GROMACS .gro file of C-alpha atoms in nm:
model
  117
    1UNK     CA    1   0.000   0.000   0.000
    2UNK     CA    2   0.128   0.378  -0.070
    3UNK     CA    3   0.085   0.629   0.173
    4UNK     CA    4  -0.185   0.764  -0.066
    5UNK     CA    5  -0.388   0.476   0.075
    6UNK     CA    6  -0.381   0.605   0.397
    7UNK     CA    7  -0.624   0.836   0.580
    8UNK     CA    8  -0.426   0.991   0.936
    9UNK     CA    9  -0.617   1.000   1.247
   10UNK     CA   10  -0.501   1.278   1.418
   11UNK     CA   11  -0.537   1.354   1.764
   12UNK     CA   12  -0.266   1.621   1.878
   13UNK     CA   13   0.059   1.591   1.738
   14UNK     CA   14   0.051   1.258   1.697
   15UNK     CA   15  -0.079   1.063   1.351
   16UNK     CA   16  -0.155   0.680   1.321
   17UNK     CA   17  -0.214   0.581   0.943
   18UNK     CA   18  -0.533   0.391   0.942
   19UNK     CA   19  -0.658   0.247   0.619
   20UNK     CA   20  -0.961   0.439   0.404
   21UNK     CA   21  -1.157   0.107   0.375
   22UNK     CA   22  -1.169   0.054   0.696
   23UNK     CA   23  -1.403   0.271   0.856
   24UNK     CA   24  -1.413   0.075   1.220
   25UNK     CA   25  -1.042   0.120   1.242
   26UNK     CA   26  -1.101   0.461   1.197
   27UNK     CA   27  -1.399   0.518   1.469
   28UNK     CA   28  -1.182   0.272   1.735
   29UNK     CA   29  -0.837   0.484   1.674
   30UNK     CA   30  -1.069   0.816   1.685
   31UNK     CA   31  -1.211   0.693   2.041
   32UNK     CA   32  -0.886   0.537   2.182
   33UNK     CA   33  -0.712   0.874   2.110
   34UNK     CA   34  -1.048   1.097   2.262
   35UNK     CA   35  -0.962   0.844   2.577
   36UNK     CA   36  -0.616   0.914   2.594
   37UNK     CA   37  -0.674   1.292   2.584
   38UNK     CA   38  -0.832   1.256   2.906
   39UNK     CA   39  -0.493   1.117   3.068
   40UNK     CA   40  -0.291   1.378   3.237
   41UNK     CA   41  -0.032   1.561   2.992
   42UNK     CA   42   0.272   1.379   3.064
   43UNK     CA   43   0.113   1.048   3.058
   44UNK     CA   44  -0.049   1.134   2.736
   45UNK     CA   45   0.297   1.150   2.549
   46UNK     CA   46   0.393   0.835   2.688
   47UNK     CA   47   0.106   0.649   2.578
   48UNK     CA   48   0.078   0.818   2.239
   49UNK     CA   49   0.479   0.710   2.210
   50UNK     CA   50   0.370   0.376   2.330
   51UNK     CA   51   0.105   0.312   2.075
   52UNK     CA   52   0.363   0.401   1.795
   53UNK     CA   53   0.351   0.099   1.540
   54UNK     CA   54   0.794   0.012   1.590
   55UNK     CA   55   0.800   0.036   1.990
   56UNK     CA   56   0.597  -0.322   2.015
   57UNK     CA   57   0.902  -0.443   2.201
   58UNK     CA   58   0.894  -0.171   2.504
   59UNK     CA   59   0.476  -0.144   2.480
   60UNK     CA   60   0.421  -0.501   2.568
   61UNK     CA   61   0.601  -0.520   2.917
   62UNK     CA   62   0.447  -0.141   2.990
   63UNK     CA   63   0.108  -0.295   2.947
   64UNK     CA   64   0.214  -0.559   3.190
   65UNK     CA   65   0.350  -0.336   3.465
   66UNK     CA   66   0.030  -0.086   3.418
   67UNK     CA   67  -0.190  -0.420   3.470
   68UNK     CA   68   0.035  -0.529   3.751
   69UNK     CA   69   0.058  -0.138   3.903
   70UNK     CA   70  -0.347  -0.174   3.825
   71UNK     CA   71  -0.421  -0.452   4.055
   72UNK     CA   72  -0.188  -0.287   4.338
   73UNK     CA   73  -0.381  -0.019   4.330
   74UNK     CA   74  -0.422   0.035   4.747
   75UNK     CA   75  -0.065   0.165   4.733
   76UNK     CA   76   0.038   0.532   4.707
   77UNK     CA   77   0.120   0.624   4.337
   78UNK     CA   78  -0.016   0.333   4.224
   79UNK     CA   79  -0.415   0.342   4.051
   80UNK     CA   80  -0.690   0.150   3.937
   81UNK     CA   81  -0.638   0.367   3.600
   82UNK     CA   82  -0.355   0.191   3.522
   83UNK     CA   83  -0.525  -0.152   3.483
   84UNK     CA   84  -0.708  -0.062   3.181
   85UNK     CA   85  -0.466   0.138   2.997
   86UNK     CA   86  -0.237  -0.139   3.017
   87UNK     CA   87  -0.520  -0.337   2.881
   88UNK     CA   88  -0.527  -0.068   2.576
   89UNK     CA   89  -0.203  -0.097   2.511
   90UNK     CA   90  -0.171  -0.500   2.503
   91UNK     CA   91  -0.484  -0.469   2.329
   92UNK     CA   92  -0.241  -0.312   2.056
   93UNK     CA   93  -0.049  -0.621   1.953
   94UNK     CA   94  -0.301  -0.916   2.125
   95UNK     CA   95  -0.506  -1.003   1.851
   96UNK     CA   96  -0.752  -1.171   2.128
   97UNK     CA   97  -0.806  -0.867   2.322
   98UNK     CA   98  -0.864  -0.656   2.015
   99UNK     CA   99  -1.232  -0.784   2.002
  100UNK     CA  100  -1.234  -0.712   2.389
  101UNK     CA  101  -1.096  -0.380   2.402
  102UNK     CA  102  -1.342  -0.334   2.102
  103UNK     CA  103  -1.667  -0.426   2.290
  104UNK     CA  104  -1.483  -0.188   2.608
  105UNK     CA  105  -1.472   0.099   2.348
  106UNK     CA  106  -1.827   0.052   2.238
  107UNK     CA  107  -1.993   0.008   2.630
  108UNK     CA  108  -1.768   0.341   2.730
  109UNK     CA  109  -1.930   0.497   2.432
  110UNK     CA  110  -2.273   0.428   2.536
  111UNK     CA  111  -2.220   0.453   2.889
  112UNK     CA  112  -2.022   0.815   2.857
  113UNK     CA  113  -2.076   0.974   2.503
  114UNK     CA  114  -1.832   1.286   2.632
  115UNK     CA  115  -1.572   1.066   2.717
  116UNK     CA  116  -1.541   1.002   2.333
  117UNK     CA  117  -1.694   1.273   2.129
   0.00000   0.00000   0.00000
């Protein structure tokens, strides 16, 4: 495929080529990155690094330590937030959790249409 065949989602500075055909790629990467603008600046550019398509090999142990961090959540520093964005990002390269993370996209949606809009 050329880049011609591309359509960006854009969501700050950052741009993830998703295909024209598909338009469900488009929707999920529009509401992962509406999501991820509601993380705290800092932790925004980490994730948005994260999610780039050649840093598999660093994003797949971060999702484990955000799951692990996740489920310690009663001590200081440590949050229940982190369990599902280390979800997200496994969710990246997991094909398995893809359909998960999908159905997660689409309840947050109807539970909390600002979240994503």
């Amino acid at each position: 495929m050329t880049r011609a065949d591309f359509d960006s989602a854009t969501a700050g500075s950052r741009q993830i080529p998703v295909p024209l055909e598909d338009p469900a790629a488009r929707r999920r990467e529009r509401r992962v990155n509406r999501l991820i603008d509601r993380l705290p600046l800092r932790s925004q550019r980490a994730v948005r690094w994260l999610r780039r398509p050649g840093v598999r090999w660093l994003r797949l142990p971060a999702g484990l330590l955000l799951i692990v961090g996740g489920l310690l959540s009663i001590l200081p520093l440590l949050g229940i937030w982190m369990l599902p964005l280390g979800l997200l990002l496994l969710a990246e390269d997991v094909p398995m959790m893809q359909r998960a993370r999908d159905g997660l996209l689409d309840w947050i949606e109807h539970r909390w249409p600002h979240w994503v809009q």
